PDB file of N, CA and C in Angstrom:
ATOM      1  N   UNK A 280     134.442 124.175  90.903  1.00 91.00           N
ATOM      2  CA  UNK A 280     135.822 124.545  90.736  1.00 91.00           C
ATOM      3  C   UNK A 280     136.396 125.047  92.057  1.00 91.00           C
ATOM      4  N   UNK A 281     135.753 125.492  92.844  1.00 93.00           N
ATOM      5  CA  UNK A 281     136.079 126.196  94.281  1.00 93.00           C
ATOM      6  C   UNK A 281     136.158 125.325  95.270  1.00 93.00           C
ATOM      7  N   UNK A 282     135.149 124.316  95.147  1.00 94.00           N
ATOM      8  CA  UNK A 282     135.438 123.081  95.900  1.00 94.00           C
ATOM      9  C   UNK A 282     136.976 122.515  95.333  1.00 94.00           C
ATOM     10  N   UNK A 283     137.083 122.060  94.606  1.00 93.00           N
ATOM     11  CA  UNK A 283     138.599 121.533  94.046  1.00 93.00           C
ATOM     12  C   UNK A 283     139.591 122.119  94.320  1.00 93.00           C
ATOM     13  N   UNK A 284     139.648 123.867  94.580  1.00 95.00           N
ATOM     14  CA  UNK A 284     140.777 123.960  94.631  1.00 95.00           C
ATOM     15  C   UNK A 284     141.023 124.231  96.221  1.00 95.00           C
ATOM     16  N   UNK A 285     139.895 123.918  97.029  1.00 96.00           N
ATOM     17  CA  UNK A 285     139.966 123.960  98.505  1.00 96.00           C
ATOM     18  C   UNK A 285     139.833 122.418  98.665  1.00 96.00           C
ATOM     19  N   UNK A 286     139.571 121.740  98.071  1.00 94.00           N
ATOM     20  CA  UNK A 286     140.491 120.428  98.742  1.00 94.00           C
ATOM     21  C   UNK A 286     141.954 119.676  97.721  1.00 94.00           C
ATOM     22  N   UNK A 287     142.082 121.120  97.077  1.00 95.00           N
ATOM     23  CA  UNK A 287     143.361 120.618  96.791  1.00 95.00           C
ATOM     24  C   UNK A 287     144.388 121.319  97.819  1.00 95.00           C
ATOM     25  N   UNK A 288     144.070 122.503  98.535  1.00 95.00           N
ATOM     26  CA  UNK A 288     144.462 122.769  99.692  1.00 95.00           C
ATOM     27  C   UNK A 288     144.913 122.211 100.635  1.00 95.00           C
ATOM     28  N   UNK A 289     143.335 121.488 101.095  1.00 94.00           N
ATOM     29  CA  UNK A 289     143.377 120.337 102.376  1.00 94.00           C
ATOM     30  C   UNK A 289     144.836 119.312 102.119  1.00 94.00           C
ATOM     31  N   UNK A 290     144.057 118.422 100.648  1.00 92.00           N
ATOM     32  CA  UNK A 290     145.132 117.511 100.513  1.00 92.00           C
ATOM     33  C   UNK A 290     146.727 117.948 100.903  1.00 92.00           C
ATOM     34  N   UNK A 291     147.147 119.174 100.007  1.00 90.00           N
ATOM     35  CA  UNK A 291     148.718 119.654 100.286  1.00 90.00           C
ATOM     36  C   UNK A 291     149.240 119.210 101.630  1.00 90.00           C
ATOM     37  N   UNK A 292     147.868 119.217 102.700  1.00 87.00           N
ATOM     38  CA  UNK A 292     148.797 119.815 104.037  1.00 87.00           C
ATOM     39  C   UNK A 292     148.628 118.097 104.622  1.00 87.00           C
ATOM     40  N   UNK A 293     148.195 117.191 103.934  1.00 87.00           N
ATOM     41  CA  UNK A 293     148.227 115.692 104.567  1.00 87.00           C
ATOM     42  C   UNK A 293     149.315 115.186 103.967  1.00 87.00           C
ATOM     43  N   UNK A 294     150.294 114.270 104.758  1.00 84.00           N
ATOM     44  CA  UNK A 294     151.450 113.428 104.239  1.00 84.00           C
ATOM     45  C   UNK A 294     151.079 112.540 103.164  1.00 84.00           C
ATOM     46  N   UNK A 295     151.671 112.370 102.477  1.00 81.00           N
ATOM     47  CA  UNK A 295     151.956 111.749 101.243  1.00 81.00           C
ATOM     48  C   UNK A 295     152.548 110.155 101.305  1.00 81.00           C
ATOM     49  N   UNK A 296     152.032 109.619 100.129  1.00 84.00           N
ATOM     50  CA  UNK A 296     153.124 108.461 100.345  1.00 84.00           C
ATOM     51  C   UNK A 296     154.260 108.456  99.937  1.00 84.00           C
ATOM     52  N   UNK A 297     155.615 107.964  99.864  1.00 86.00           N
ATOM     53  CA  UNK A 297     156.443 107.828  99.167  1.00 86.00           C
ATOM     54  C   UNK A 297     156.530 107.383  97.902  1.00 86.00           C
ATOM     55  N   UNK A 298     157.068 108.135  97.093  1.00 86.00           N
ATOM     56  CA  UNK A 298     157.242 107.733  95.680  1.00 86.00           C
ATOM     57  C   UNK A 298     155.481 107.839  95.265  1.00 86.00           C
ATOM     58  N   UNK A 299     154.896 107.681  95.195  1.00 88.00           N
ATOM     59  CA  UNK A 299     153.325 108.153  94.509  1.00 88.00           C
ATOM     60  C   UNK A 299     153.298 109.497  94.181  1.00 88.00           C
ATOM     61  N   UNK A 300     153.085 109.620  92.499  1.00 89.00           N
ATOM     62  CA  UNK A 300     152.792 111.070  92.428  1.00 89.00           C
ATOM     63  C   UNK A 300     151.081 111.665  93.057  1.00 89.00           C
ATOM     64  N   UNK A 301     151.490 112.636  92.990  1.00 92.00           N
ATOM     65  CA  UNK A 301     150.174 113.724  93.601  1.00 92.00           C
ATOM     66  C   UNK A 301     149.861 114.830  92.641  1.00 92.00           C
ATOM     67  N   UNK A 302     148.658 114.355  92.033  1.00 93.00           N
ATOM     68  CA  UNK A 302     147.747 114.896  90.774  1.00 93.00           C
ATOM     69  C   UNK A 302     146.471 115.693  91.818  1.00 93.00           C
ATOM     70  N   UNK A 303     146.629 117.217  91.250  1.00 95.00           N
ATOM     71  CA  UNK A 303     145.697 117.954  91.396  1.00 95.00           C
ATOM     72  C   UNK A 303     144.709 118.046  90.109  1.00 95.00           C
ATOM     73  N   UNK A 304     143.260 118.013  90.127  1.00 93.00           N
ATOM     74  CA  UNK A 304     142.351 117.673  89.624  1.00 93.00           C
ATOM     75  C   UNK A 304     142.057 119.533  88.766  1.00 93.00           C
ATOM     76  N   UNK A 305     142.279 119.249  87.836  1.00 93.00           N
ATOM     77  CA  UNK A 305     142.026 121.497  87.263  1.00 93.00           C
ATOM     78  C   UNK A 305     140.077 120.978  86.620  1.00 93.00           C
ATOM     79  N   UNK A 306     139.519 121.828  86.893  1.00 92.00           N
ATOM     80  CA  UNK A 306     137.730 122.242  86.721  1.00 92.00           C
ATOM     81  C   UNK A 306     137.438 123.160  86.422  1.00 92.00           C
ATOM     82  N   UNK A 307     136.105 123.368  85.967  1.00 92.00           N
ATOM     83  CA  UNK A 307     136.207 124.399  85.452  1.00 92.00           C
ATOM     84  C   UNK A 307     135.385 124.253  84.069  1.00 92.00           C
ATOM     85  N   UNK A 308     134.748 122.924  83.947  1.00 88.00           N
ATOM     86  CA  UNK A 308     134.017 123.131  83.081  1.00 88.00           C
ATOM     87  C   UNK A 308     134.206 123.312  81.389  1.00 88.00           C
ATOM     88  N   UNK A 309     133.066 124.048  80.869  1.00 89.00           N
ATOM     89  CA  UNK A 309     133.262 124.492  79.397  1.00 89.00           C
ATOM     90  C   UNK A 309     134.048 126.192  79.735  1.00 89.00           C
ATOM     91  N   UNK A 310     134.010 126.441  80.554  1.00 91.00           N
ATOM     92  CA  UNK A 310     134.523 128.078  80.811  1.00 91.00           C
ATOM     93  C   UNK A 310     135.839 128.271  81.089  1.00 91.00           C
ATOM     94  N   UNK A 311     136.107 129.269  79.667  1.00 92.00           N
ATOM     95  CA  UNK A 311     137.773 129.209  79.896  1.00 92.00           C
ATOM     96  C   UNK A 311     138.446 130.065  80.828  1.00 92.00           C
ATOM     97  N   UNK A 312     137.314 131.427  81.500  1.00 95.00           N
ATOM     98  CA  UNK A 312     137.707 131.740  82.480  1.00 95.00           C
ATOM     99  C   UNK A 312     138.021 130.954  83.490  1.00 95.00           C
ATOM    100  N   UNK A 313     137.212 130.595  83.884  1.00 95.00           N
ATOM    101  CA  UNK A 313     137.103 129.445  85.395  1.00 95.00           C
ATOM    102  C   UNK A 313     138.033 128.039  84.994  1.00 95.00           C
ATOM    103  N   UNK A 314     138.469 127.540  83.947  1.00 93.00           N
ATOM    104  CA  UNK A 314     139.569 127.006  83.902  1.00 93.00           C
ATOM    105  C   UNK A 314     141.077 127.248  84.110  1.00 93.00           C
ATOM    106  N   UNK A 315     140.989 128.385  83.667  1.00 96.00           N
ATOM    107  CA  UNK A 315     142.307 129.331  83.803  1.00 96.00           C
ATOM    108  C   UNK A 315     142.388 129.812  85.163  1.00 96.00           C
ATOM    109  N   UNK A 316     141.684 130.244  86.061  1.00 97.00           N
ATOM    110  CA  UNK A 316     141.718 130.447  87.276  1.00 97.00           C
ATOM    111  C   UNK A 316     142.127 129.213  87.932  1.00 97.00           C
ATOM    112  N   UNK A 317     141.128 127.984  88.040  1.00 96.00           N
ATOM    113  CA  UNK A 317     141.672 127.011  88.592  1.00 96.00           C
ATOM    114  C   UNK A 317     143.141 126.776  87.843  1.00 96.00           C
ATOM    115  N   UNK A 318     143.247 126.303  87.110  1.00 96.00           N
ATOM    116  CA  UNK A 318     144.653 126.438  86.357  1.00 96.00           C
ATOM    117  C   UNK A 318     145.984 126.733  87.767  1.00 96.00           C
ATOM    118  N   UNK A 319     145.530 128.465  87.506  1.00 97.00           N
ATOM    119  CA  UNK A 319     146.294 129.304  88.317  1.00 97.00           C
ATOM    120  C   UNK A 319     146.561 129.026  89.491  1.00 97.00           C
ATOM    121  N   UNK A 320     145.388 128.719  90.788  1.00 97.00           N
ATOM    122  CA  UNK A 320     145.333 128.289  91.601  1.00 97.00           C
ATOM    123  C   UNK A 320     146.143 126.925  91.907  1.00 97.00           C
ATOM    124  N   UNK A 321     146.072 125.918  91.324  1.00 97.00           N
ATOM    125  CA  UNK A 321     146.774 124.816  91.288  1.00 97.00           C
ATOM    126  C   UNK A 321     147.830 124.529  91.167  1.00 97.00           C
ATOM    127  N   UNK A 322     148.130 125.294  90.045  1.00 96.00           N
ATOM    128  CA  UNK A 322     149.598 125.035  90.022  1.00 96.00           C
ATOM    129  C   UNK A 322     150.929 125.897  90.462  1.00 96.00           C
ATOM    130  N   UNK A 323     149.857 126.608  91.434  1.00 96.00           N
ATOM    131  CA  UNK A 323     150.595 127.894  92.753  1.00 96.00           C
ATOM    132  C   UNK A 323     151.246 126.654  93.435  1.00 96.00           C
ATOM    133  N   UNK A 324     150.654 125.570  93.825  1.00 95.00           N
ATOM    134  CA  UNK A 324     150.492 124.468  95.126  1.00 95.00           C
ATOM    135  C   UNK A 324     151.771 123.697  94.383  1.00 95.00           C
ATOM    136  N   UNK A 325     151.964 123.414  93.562  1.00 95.00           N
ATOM    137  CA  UNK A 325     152.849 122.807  92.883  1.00 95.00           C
ATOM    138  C   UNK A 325     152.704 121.125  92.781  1.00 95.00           C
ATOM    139  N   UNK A 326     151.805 120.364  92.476  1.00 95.00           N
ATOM    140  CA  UNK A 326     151.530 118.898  92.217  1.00 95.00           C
ATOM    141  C   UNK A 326     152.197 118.539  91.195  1.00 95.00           C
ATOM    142  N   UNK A 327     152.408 117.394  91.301  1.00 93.00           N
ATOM    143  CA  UNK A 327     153.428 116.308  90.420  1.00 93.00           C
ATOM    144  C   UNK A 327     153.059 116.345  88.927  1.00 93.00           C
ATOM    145  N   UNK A 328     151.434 116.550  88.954  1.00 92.00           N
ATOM    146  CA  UNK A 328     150.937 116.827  87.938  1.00 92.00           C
ATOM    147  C   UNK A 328     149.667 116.964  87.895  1.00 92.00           C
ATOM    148  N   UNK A 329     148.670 117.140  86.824  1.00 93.00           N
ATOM    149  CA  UNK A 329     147.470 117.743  87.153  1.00 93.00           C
ATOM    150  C   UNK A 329     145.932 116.788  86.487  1.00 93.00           C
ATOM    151  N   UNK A 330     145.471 116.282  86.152  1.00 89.00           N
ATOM    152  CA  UNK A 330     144.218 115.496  86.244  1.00 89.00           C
ATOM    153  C   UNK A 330     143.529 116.878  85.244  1.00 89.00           C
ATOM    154  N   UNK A 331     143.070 116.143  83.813  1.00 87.00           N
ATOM    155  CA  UNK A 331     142.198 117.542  83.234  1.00 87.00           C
ATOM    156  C   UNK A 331     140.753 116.676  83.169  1.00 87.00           C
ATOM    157  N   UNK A 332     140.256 117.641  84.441  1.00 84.00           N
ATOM    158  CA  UNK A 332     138.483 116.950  84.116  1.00 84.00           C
ATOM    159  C   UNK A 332     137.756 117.728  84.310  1.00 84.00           C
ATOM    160  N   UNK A 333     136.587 116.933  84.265  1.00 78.00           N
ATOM    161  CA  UNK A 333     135.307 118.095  83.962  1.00 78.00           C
ATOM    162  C   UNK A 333     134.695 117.630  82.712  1.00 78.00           C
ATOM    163  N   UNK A 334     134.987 116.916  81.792  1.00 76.00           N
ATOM    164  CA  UNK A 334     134.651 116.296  80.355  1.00 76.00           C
ATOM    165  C   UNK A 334     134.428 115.093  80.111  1.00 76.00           C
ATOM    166  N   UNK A 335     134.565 115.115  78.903  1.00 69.00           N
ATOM    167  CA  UNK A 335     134.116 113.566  78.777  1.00 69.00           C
ATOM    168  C   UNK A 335     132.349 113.469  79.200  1.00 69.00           C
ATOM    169  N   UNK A 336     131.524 114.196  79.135  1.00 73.00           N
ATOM    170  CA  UNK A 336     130.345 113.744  80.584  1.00 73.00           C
ATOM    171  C   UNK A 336     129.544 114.095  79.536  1.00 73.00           C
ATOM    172  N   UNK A 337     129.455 114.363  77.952  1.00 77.00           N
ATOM    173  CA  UNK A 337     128.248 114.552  76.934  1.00 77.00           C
ATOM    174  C   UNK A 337     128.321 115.482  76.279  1.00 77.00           C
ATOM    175  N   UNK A 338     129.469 116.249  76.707  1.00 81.00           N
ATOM    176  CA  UNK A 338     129.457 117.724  75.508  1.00 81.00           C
ATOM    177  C   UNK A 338     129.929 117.339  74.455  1.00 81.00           C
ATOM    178  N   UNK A 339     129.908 117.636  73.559  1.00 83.00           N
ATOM    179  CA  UNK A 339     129.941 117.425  72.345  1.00 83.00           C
ATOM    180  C   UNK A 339     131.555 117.491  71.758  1.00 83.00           C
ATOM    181  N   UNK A 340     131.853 116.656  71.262  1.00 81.00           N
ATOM    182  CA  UNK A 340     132.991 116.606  70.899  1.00 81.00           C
ATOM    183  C   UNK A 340     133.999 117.477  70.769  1.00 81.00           C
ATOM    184  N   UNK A 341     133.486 118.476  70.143  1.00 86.00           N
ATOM    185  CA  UNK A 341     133.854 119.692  69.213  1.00 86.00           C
ATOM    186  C   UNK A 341     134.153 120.588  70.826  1.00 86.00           C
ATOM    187  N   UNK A 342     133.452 120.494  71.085  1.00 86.00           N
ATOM    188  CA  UNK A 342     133.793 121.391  72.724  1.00 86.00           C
ATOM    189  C   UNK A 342     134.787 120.841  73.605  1.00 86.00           C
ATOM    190  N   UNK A 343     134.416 119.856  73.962  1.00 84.00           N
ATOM    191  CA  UNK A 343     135.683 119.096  74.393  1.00 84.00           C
ATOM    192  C   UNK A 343     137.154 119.752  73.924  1.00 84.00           C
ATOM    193  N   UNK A 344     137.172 119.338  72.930  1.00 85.00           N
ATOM    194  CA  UNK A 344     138.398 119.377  71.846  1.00 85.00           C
ATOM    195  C   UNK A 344     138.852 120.581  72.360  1.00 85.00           C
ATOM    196  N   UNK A 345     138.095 121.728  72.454  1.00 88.00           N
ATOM    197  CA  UNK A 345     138.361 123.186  72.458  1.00 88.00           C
ATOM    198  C   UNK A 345     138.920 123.149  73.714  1.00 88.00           C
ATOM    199  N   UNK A 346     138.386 122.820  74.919  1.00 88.00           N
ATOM    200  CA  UNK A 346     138.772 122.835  75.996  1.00 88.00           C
ATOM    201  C   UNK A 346     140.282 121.924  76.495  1.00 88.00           C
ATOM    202  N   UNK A 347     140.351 120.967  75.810  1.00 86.00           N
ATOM    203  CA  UNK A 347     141.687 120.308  75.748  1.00 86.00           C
ATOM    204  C   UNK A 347     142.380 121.300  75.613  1.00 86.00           C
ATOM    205  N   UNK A 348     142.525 121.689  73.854  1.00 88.00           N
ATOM    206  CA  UNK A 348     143.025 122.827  73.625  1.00 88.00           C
ATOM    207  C   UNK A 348     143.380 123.663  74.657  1.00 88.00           C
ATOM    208  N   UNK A 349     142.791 124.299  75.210  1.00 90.00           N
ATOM    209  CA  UNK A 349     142.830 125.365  76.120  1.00 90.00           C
ATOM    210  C   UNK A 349     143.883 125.059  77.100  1.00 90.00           C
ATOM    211  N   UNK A 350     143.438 123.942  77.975  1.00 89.00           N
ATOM    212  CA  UNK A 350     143.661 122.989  79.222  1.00 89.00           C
ATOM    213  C   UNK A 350     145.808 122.849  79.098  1.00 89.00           C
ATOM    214  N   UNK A 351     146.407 122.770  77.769  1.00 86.00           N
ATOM    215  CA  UNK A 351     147.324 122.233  77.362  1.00 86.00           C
ATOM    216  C   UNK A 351     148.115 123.277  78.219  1.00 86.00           C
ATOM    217  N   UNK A 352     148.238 124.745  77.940  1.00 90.00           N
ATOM    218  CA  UNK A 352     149.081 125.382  78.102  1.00 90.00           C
ATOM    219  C   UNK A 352     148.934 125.608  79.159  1.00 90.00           C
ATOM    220  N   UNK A 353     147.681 125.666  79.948  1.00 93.00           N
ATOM    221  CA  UNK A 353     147.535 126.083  81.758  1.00 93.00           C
ATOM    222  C   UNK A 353     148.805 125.454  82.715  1.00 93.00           C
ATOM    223  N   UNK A 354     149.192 123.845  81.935  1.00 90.00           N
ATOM    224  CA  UNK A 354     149.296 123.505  83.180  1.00 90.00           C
ATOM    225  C   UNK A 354     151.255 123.172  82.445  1.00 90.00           C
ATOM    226  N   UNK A 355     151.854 123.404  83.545  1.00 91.00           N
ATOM    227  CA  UNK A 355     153.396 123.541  83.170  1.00 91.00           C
ATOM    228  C   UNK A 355     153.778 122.023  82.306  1.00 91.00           C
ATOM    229  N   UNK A 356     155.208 123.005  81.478  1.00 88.00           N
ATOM    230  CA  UNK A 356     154.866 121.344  80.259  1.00 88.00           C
ATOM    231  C   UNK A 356     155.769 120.193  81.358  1.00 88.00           C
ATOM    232  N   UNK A 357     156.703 120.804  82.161  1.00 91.00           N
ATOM    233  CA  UNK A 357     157.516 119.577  82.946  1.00 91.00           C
ATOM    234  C   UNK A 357     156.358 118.712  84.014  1.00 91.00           C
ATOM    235  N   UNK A 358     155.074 118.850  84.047  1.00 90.00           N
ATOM    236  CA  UNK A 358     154.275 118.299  84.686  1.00 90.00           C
ATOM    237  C   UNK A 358     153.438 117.341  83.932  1.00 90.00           C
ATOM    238  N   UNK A 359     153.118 116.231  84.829  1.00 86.00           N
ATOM    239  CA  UNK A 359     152.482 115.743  84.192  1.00 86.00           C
ATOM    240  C   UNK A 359     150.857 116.151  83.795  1.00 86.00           C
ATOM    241  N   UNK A 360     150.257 115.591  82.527  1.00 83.00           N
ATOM    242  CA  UNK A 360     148.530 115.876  82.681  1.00 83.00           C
ATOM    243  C   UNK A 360     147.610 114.642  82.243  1.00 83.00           C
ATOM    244  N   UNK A 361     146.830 114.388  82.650  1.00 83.00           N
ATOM    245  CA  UNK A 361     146.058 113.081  83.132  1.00 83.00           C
ATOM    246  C   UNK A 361     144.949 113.391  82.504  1.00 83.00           C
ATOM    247  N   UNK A 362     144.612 112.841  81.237  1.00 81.00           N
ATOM    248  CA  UNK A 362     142.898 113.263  80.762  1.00 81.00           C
ATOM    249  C   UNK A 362     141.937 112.161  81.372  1.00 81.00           C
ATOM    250  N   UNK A 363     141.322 112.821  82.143  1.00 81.00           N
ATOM    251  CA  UNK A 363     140.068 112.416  83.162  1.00 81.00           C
ATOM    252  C   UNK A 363     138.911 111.869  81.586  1.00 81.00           C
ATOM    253  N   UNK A 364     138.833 110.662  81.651  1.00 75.00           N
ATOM    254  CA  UNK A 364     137.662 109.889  80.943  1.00 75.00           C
ATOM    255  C   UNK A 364     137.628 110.499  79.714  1.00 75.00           C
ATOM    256  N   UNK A 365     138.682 110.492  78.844  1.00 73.00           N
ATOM    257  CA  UNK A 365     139.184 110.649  77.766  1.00 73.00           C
ATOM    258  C   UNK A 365     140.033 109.139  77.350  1.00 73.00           C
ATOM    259  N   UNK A 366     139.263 108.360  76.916  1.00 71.00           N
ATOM    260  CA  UNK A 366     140.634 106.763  76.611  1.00 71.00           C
ATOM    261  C   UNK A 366     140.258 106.492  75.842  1.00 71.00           C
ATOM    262  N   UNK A 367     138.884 106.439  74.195  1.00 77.00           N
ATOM    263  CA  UNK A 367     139.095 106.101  72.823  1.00 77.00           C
ATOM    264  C   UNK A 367     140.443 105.719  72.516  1.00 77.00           C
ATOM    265  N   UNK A 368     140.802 104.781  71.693  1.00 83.00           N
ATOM    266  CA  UNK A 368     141.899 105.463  70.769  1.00 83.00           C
ATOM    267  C   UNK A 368     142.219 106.399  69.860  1.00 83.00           C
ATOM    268  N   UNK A 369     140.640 106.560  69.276  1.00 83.00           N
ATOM    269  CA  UNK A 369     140.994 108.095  68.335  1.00 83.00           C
ATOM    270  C   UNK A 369     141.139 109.736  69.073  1.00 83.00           C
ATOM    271  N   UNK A 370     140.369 109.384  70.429  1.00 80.00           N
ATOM    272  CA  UNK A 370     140.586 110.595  71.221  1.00 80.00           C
ATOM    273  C   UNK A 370     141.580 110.712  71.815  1.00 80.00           C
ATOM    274  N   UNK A 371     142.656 109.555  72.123  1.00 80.00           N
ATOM    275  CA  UNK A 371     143.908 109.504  72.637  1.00 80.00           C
ATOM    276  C   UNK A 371     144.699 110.289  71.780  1.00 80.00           C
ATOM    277  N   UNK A 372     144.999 109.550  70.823  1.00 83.00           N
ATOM    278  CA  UNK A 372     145.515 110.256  69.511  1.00 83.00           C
ATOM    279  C   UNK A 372     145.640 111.894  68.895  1.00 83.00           C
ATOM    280  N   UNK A 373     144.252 112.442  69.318  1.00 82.00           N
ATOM    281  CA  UNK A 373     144.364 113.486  68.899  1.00 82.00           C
ATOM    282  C   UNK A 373     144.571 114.213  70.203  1.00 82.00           C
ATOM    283  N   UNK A 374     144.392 113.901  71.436  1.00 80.00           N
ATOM    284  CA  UNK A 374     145.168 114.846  72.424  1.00 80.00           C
ATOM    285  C   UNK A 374     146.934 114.927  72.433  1.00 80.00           C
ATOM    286  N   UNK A 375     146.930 113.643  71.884  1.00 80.00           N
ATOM    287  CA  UNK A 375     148.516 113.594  71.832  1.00 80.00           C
ATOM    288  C   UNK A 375     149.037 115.097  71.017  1.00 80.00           C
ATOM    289  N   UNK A 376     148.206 114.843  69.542  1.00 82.00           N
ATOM    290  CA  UNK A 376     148.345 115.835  68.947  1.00 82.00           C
ATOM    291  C   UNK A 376     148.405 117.544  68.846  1.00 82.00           C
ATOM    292  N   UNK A 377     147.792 117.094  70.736  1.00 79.00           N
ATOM    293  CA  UNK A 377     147.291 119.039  70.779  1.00 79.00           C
ATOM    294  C   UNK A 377     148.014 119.245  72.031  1.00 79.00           C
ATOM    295  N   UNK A 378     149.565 118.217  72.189  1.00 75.00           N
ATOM    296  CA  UNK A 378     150.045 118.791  73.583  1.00 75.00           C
ATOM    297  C   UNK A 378     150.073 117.797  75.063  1.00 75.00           C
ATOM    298  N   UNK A 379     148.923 116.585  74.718  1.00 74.00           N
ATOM    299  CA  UNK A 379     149.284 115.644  76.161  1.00 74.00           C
ATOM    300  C   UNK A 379     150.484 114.472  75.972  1.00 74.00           C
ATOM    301  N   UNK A 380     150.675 114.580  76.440  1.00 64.00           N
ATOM    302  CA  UNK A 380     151.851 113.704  76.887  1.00 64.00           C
ATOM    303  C   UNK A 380     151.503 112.432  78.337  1.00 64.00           C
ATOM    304  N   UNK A 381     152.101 110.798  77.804  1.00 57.00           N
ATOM    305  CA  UNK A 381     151.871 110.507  78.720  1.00 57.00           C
ATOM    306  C   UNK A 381     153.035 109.904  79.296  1.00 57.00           C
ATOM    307  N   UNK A 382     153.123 109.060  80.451  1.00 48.00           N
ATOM    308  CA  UNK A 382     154.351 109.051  80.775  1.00 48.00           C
ATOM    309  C   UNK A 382     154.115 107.729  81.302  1.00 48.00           C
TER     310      UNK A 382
END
């Protein structure tokens, strides 16, 4: 998580392309502390929108879910959020349900 939010640092200070949004990556695991921190950290920097990963990688559904949950309100609703290796259709579906939005 400390790595991420020091090269979400780096990135800020390199030019951009035009018109491409710029998604900061929030980590952090199953821990809702250390999600919420990164959270915090990130969206100090202000990105177009934010990338929720860290999942998807074998935890168990039910955890996941929780952490979505969680993940929803961290990150501002006028931003976008990007579920990192989350694409089922039934898992699409129910993030829709708990707050993601896609665009």
């Amino acid at each position: 998580m400390e790595r991420t939010i020091q090269w979400a640092q780096r990135a800020k200070n390199v030019e951009q392309n035009r018109g491409q949004l710029f998604f900061a990556i929030l980590q952090g695991g199953t821990f809702a502390e250390l999600r919420k921190k990164c959270a915090e950290e990130l969206t100090r920097m202000d990105f177009d929108g934010y990338g929720i990963g860290g999942l998807s990688i074998g935890e168990p559904k039910e955890i996941m879910n929780d952490v979505l949950k969680l993940s929803v309100p961290l990150v501002p609703e006028d931003k976008a959020r990007y579920l990192m290796g989350v694409g089922s259709p039934i898992e699409i579906l129910k993030c829709d349900r708990i707050g993601y939005r896609y665009f």
